[in-house]
Coordinates of C-alpha atoms and ligand atoms in Angstrom, one line a residue:
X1 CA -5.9 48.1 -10.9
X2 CA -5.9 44.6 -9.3
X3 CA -1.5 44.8 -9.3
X4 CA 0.4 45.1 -5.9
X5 CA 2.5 47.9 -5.4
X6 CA 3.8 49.7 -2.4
X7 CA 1.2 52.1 -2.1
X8 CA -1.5 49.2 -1.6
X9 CA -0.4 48.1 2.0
X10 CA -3.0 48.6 4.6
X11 CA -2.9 47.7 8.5
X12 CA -5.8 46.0 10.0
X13 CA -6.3 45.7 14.2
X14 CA -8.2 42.9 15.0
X15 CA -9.7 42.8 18.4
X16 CA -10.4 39.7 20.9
X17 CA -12.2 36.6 19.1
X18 CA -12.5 38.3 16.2
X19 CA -11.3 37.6 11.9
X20 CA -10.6 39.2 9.3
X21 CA -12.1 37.5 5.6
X22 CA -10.2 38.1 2.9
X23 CA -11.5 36.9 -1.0
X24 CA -8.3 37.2 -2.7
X25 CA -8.2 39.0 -5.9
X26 CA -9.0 36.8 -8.9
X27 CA -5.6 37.9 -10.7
X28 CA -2.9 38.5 -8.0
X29 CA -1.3 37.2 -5.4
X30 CA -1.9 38.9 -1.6
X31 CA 0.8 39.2 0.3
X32 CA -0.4 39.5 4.4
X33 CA 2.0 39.5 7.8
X34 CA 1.6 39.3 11.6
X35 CA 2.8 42.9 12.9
X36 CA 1.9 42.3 16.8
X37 CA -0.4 40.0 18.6
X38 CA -1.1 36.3 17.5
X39 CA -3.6 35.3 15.0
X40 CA -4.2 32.2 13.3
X41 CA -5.1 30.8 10.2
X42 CA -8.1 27.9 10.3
X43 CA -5.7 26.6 13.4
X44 CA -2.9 27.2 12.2
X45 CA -0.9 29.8 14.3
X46 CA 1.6 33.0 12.0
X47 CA 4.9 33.5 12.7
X48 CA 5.4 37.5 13.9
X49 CA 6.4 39.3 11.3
X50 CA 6.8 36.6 8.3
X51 CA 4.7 37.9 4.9
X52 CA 2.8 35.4 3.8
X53 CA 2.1 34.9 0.0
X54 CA -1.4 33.9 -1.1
X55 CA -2.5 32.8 -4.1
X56 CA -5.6 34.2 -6.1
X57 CA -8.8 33.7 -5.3
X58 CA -8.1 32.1 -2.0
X59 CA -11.0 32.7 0.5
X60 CA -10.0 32.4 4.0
X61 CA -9.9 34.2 7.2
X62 CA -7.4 35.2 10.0
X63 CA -9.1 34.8 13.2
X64 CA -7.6 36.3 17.1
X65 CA -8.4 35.1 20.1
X66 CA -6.4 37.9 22.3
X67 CA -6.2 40.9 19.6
X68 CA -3.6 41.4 16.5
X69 CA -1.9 43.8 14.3
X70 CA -2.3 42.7 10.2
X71 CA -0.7 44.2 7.7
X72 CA -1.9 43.1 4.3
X73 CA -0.2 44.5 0.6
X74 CA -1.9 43.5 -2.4
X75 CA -5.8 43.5 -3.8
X76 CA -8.4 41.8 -2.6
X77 CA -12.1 41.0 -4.0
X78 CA -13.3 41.4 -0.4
X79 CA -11.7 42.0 3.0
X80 CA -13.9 42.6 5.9
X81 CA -13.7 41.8 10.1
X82 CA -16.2 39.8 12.0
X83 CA -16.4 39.7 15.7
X84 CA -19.5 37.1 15.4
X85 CA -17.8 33.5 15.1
X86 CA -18.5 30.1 16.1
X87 CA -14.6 29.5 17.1
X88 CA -15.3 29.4 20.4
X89 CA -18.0 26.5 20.2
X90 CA -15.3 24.9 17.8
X91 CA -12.1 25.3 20.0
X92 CA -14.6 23.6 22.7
X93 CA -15.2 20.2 20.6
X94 CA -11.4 20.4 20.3
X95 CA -10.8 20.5 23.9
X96 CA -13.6 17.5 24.1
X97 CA -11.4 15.5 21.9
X98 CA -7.7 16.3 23.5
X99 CA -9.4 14.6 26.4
X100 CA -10.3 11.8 25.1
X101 CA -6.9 11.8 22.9
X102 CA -5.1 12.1 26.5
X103 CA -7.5 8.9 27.6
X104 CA -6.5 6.9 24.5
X105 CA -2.9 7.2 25.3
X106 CA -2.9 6.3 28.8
X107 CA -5.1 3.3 28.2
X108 CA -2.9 -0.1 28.1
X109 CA -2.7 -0.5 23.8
X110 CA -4.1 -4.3 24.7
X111 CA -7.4 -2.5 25.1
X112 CA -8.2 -2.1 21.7
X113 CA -11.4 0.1 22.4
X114 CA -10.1 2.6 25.1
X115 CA -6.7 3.0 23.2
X116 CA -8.8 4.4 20.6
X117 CA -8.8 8.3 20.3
X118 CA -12.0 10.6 18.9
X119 CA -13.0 9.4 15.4
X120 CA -14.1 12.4 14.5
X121 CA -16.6 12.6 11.1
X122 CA -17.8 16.0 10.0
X123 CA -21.0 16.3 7.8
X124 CA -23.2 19.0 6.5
X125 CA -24.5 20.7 3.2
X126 CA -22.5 21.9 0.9
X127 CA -20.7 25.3 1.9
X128 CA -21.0 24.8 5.4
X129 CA -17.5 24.8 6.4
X130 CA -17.0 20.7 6.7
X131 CA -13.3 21.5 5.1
X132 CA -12.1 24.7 7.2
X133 CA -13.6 22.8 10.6
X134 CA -11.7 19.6 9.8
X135 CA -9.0 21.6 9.2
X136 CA -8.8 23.9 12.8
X137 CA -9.5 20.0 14.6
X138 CA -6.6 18.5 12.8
X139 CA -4.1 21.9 13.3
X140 CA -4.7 22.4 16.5
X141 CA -4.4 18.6 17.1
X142 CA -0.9 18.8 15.5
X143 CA 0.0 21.8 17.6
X144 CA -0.1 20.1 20.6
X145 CA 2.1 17.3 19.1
X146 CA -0.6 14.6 18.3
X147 CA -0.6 13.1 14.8
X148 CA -4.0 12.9 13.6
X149 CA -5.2 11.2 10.5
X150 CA -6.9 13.5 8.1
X151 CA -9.5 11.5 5.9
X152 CA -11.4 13.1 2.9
X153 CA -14.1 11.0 1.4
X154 CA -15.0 14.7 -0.7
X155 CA -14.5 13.5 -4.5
X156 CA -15.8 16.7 -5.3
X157 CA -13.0 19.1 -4.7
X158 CA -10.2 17.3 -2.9
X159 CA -8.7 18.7 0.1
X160 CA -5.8 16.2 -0.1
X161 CA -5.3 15.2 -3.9
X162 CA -7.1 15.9 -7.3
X163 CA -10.7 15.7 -7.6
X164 CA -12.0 12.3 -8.1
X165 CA -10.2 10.5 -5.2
X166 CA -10.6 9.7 -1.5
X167 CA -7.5 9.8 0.8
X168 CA -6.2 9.9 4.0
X169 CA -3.0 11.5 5.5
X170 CA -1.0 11.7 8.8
X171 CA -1.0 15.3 10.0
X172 CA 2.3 15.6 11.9
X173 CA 2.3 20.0 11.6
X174 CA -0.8 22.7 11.9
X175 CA -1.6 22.5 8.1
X176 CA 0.5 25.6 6.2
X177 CA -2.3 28.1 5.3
X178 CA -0.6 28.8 1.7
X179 CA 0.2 24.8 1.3
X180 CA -2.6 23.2 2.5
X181 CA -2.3 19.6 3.9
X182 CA 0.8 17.7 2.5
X183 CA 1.1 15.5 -0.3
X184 CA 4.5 13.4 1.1
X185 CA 2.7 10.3 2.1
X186 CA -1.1 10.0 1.1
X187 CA -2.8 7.1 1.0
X188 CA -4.9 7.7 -2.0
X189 CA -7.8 5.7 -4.2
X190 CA -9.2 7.0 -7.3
X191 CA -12.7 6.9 -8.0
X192 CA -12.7 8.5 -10.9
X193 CA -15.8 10.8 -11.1
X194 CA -16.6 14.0 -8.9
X195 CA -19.9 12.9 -8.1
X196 CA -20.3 9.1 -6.3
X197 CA -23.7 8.8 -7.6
X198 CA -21.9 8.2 -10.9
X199 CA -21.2 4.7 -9.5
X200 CA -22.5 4.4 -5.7
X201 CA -21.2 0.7 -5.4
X202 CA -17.5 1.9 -6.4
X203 CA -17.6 4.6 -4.0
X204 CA -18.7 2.3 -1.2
X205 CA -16.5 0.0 -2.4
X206 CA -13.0 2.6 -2.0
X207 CA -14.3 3.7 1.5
X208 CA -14.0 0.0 2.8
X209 CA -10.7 -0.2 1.2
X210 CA -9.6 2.7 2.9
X211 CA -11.4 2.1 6.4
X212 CA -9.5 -1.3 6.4
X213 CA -6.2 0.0 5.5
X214 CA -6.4 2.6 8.0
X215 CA -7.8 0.1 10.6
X216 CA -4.4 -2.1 10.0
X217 CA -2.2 1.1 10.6
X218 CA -3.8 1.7 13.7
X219 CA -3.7 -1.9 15.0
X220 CA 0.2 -1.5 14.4
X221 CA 0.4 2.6 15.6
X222 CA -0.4 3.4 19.1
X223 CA 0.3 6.9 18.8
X224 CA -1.8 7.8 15.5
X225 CA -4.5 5.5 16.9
X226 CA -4.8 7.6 20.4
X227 CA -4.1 10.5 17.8
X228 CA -7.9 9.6 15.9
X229 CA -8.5 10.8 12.3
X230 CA -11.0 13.7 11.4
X231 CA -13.2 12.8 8.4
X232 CA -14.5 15.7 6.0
X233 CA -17.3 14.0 3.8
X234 CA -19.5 15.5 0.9
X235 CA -22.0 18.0 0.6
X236 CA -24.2 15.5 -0.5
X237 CA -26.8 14.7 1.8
X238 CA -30.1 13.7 0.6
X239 CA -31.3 10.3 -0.6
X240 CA -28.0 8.1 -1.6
X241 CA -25.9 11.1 -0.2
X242 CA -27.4 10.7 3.3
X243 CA -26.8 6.5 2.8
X244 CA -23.4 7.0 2.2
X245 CA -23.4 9.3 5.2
X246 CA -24.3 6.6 7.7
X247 CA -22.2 4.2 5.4
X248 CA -19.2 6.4 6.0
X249 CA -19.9 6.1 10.0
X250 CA -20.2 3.0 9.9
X251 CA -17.6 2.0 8.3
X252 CA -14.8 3.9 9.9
X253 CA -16.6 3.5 13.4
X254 CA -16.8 7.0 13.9
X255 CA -17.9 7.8 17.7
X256 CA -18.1 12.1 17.3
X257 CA -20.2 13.0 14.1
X258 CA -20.5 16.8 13.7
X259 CA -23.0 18.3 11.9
X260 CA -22.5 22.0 10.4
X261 CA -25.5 24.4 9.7
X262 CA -28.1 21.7 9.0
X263 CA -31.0 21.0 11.8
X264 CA -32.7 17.9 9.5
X265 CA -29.7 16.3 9.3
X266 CA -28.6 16.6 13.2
X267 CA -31.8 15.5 13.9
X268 CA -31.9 12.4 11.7
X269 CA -28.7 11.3 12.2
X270 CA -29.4 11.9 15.9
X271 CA -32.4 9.4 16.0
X272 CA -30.1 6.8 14.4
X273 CA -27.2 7.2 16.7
X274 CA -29.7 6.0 19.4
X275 CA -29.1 2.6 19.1
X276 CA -25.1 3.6 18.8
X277 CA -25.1 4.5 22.5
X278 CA -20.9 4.9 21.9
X279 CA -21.7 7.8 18.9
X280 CA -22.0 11.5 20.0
X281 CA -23.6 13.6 17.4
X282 CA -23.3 17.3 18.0
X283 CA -24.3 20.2 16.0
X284 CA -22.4 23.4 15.3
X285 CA -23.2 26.5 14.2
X286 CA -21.9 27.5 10.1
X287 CA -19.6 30.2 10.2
X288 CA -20.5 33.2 8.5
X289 CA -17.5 33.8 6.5
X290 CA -17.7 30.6 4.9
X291 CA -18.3 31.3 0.6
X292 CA -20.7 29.8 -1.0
X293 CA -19.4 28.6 -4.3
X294 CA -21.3 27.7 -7.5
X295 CA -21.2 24.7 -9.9
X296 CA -19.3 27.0 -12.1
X297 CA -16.9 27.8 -9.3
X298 CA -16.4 24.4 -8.3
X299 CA -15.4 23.2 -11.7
X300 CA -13.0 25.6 -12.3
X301 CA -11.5 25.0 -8.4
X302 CA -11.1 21.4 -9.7
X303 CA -9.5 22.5 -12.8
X304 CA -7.0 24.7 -10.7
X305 CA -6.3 21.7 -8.5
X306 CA -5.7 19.7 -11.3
X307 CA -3.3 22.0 -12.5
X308 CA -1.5 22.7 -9.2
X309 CA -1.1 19.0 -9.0
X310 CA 1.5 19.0 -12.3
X311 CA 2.9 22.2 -11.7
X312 CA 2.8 23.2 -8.2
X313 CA 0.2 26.1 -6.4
X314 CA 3.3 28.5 -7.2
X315 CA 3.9 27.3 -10.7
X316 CA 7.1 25.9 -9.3
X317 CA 7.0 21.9 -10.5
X318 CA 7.9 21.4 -14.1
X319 CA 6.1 18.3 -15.2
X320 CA 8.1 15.7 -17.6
X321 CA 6.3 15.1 -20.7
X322 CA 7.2 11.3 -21.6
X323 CA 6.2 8.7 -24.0
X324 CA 5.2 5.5 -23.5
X325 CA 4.3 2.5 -26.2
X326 CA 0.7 0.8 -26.0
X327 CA 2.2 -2.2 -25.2
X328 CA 4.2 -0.5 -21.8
X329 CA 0.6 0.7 -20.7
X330 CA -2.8 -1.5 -19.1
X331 CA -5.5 0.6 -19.2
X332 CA -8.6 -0.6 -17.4
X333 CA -12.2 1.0 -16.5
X334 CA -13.7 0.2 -13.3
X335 CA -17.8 -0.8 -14.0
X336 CA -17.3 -0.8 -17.2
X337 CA -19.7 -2.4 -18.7
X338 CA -21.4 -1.7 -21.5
X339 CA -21.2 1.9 -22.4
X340 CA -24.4 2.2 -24.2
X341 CA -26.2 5.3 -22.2
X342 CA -29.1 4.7 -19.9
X343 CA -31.8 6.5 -22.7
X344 CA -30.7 3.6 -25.4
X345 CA -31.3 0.7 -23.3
X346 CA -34.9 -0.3 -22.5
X347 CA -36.5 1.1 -19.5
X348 CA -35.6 -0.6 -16.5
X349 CA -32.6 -2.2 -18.0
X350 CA -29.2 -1.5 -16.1
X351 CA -26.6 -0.4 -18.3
X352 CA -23.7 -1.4 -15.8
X353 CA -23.8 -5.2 -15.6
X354 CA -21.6 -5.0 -12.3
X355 CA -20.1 -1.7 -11.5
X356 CA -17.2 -3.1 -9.6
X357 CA -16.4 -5.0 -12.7
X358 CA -12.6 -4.0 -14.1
X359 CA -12.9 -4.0 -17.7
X360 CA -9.4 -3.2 -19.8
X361 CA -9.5 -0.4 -22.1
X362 CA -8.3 0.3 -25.5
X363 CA -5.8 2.8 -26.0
X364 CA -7.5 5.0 -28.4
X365 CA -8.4 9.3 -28.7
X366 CA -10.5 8.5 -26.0
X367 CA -8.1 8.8 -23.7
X368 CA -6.8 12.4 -24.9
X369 CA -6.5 14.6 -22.4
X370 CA -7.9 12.2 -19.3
X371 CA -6.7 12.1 -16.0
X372 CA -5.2 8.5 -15.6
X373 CA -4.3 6.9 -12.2
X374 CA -1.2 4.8 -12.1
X375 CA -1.9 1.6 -9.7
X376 CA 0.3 -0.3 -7.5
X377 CA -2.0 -2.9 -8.3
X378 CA 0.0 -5.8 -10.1
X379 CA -2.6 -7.7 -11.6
X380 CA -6.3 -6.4 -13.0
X381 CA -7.8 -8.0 -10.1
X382 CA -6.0 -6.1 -7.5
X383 CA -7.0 -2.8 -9.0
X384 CA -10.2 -2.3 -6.7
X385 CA -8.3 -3.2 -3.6
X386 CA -5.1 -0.9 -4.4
X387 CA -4.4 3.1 -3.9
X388 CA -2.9 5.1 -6.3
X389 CA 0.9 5.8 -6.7
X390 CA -0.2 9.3 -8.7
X391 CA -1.7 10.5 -11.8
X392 CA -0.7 10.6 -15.9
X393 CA -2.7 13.0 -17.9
X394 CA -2.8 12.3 -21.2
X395 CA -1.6 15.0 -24.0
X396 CA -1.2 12.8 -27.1
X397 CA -2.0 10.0 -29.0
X398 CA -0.3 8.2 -32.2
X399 CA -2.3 5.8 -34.0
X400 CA -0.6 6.4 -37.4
X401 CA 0.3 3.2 -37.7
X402 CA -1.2 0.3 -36.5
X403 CA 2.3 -1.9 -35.9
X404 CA 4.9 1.0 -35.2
X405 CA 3.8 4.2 -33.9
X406 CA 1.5 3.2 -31.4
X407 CA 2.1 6.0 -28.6
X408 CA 0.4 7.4 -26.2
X409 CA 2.2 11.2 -24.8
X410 CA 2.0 11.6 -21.6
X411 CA 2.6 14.3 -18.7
X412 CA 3.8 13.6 -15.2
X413 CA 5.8 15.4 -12.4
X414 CA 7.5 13.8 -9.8
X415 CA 6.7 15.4 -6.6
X416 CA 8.7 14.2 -3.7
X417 CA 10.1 11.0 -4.9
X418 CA 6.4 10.3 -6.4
X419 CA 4.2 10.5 -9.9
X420 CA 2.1 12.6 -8.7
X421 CA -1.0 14.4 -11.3
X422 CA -4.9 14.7 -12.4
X423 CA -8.4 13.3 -13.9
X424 CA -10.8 12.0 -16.2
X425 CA -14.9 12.1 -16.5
X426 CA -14.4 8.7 -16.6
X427 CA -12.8 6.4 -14.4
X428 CA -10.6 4.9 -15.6
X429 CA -7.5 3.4 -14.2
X430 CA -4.1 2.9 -15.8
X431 CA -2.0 -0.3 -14.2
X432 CA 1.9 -0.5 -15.0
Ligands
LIG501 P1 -18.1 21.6 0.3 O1 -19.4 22.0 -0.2 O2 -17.1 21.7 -0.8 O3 -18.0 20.4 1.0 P2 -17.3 22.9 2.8 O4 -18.6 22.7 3.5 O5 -16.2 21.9 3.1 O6 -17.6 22.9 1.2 P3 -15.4 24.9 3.1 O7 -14.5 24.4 2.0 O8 -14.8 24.6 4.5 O9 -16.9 24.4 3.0 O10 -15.6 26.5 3.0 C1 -16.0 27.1 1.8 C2 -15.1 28.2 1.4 O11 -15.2 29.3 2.4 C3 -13.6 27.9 1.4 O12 -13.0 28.6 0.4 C4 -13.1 28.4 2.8 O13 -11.7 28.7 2.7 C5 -13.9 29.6 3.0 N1 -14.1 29.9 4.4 C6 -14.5 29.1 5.4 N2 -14.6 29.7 6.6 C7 -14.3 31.0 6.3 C8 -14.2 32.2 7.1 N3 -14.5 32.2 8.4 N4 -13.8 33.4 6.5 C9 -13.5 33.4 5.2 N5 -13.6 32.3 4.4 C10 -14.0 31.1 4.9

């Protein structure tokens, strides 16, 4: 049976530049320690002799580069050792950008391009590894006291937030292997949708938001500016995908493009960055322990994350349940336009009159269990232009009566000082 008991600990000896994989167990939790050695995981080093509690179905690996003792207690769906990895070729583009970090610094801050650290963008298919590499840059950056901003343009699946957003972080600590990167000050805009294609101009439109608002912190930071940001982008990279590739490296000026286990793209992206003579594109081999995941897979991770947004990846946030009048709550849609879908409008027509347009919403069983985003914004207008405070998901709503009981129920948890929570199929945007 899949439950941990004593009888279930095993030891594993890893040799030199080698990992162990570990699927956990769809049901239980995996508990795993350091017995001797040092081991890391995805860049982020283990304390001796700590266990380690890891939630189910978490797919990672524990890599060595001088040889370790693991002990492990719990099941696993698999658990195997590799001595074939490409750390070695990934620990080098680290050391590639610690110099140029260590350039940055020393630079006179007047010098607004050679103050500059690596602005690093990482890009491949999906399942390639884009999160785990972005994660080992941005951990080992942090190890050796850097502060690194960590942007995810990845609607899909969210590394940072809930599904349906972009985001960017400070990474001040190696990123916690249970925890994953922190949620205390994110910059965060919602999109909406988990796929951009849904509406390409929006998505375009957040990215600029977001390269801006990052480009003012660095004008004002000399430290997380030497520091750089590493981007992890989308899967997506044919057609439109590929576009918003070279709009994403454009847009944050990104100068080190890596491309994971996909020769087309190196190649294409290589023949553009010709005329950037100031952009290094570089390709690196796909690790073999990364999982591919299926469009079944994927929806349910982004249900989990969801979920673990409200009530914590240990089930250890309660959420409040509150209830708000209509008339407390401005609900808009971004592109909103007419909703009438693409097969009843006449061929060629475009059923989105201007997909930035922000439309208000009624508040009606529509919105039942959505994912809303509460805006800083203060008037409709601003909505485009602002990130996101956090998320309401909606469990209820009264329309008994159409004077009195006008209520929507809602559910929110307040995670360090914050409403933080989930998403909709649509995008829509709630503005207090
Ligand atoms: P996406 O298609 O969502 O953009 P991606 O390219 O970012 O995916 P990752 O999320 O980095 O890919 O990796 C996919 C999965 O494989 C993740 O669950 C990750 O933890 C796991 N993984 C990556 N590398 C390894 C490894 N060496 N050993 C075991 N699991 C790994």
């Amino acid at each position: 049976s899949g439950s941990a008991s004593g009888s279930t600990i095993k030891q594993v000896k890893l040799e030199r530049e080698s990992e162990l994989r570990i699927e956990v167990d769809s049901e239980t939790p995996l508990k795993l320690r350091l017995l001797n050695g040092s081991a890391e995981i995805f860049g982020s080093e283990l304390a001796p002799e700590i266990w380690l509690t890891f939630p189910p179905r978490l797919k990672f690996a524990v890599f060595t580069w001088y040889g370790a003792t693991l002990e492990m207690d719990g099941a696993t769906e698999t658990d195997y050792t590799a001595d074939e990895t490409p750390m070695v070729s990934y620990v080098n583009v680290h050391a590639v950008l610690e110099g140029r970090r260590n350039r940055a610094k020393a630079s006179s801050s007047n010098d607004s391009e050679a103050s500059q650290g690596p602005r690093v963008i990482v890009v491949g298919p999906t399942d390639s590894g884009k999160s785990t590499l972005s994660r080992m840059l941005l951990s080992w950056a942090a190890k050796q006291g850097w502060k690194p901003t960590c942007v995810d343009l990845d609607i899909g699946q969210g590394s940072i937030t809930v599904p349906g957003c972009i985001a960017a972080t400070p990474i001040e600590m190696p990123i916690d292997p249970v925890e994953g990167i922190p949620l205390e000050m994110p910059l965060v805009y919602f999109y909406g949708h988990t796929t951009p294609s849904n509406n390409v101009d929006l998505y375009k439109a957040l990215v600029n938001e977001l390269a801006q608002l990052l480009e003012t912190q660095f004008a004002r930071n000399a430290e997380s500016r030497a520091a750089g940001m590493v981007i992890n982008t989308m899967g997506w990279i044919e057609g439109t995908g590929y576009e918003l590739l070279l709009h994403a490296i454009d847009t944050f000026k990104a100068n080190v493009v890596l491309v994971l286990g996909q020769e087309k793209l190196f190649s294409m992206l290589k023949a553009v960055a010709k005329s950037k003579p100031n952009v290094d594109v570089v390709k690196l081999q796909k690790s073999g322990g990364v999982v591919s995941r299926n469009a079944k897979f994927r929806q349910k991770a982004r249900g989990y994350k969801i979920r673990e947004y409200f009530y914590g990846l240990a089930n250890d946030l309660s959420p409040h349940s509150n209830i708000a009048n209509f008339s407390d709550l401005l609900v808009y849609r971004i592109g909103g336009g007419p909703q009438a879908p693409r097969s009843a409008l006449p061929i060629g027509a475009d059923p989105v009159a201007n997909p930035l347009r922000v439309t208000p919403v009624n508040i009606d069983r529509d919105l039942l269990h959505m994912v809303l985003a509460v805006s800083y914004a203060k008037e409709p207008d601003q909505i485009l232009s602002s990130n996101v405070a956090g998320f309401i998901y909606v469990t209820d709503i009264d329309i008994q009566s159409a004077t009195t009981l006008q209520q929507s129920r809602w559910l929110c948890s307040v995670v360090s000082g914050k409403t933080v929570v989930a998403m909709a199929e649509k995008t829509v945007l709630c503005c207090k």
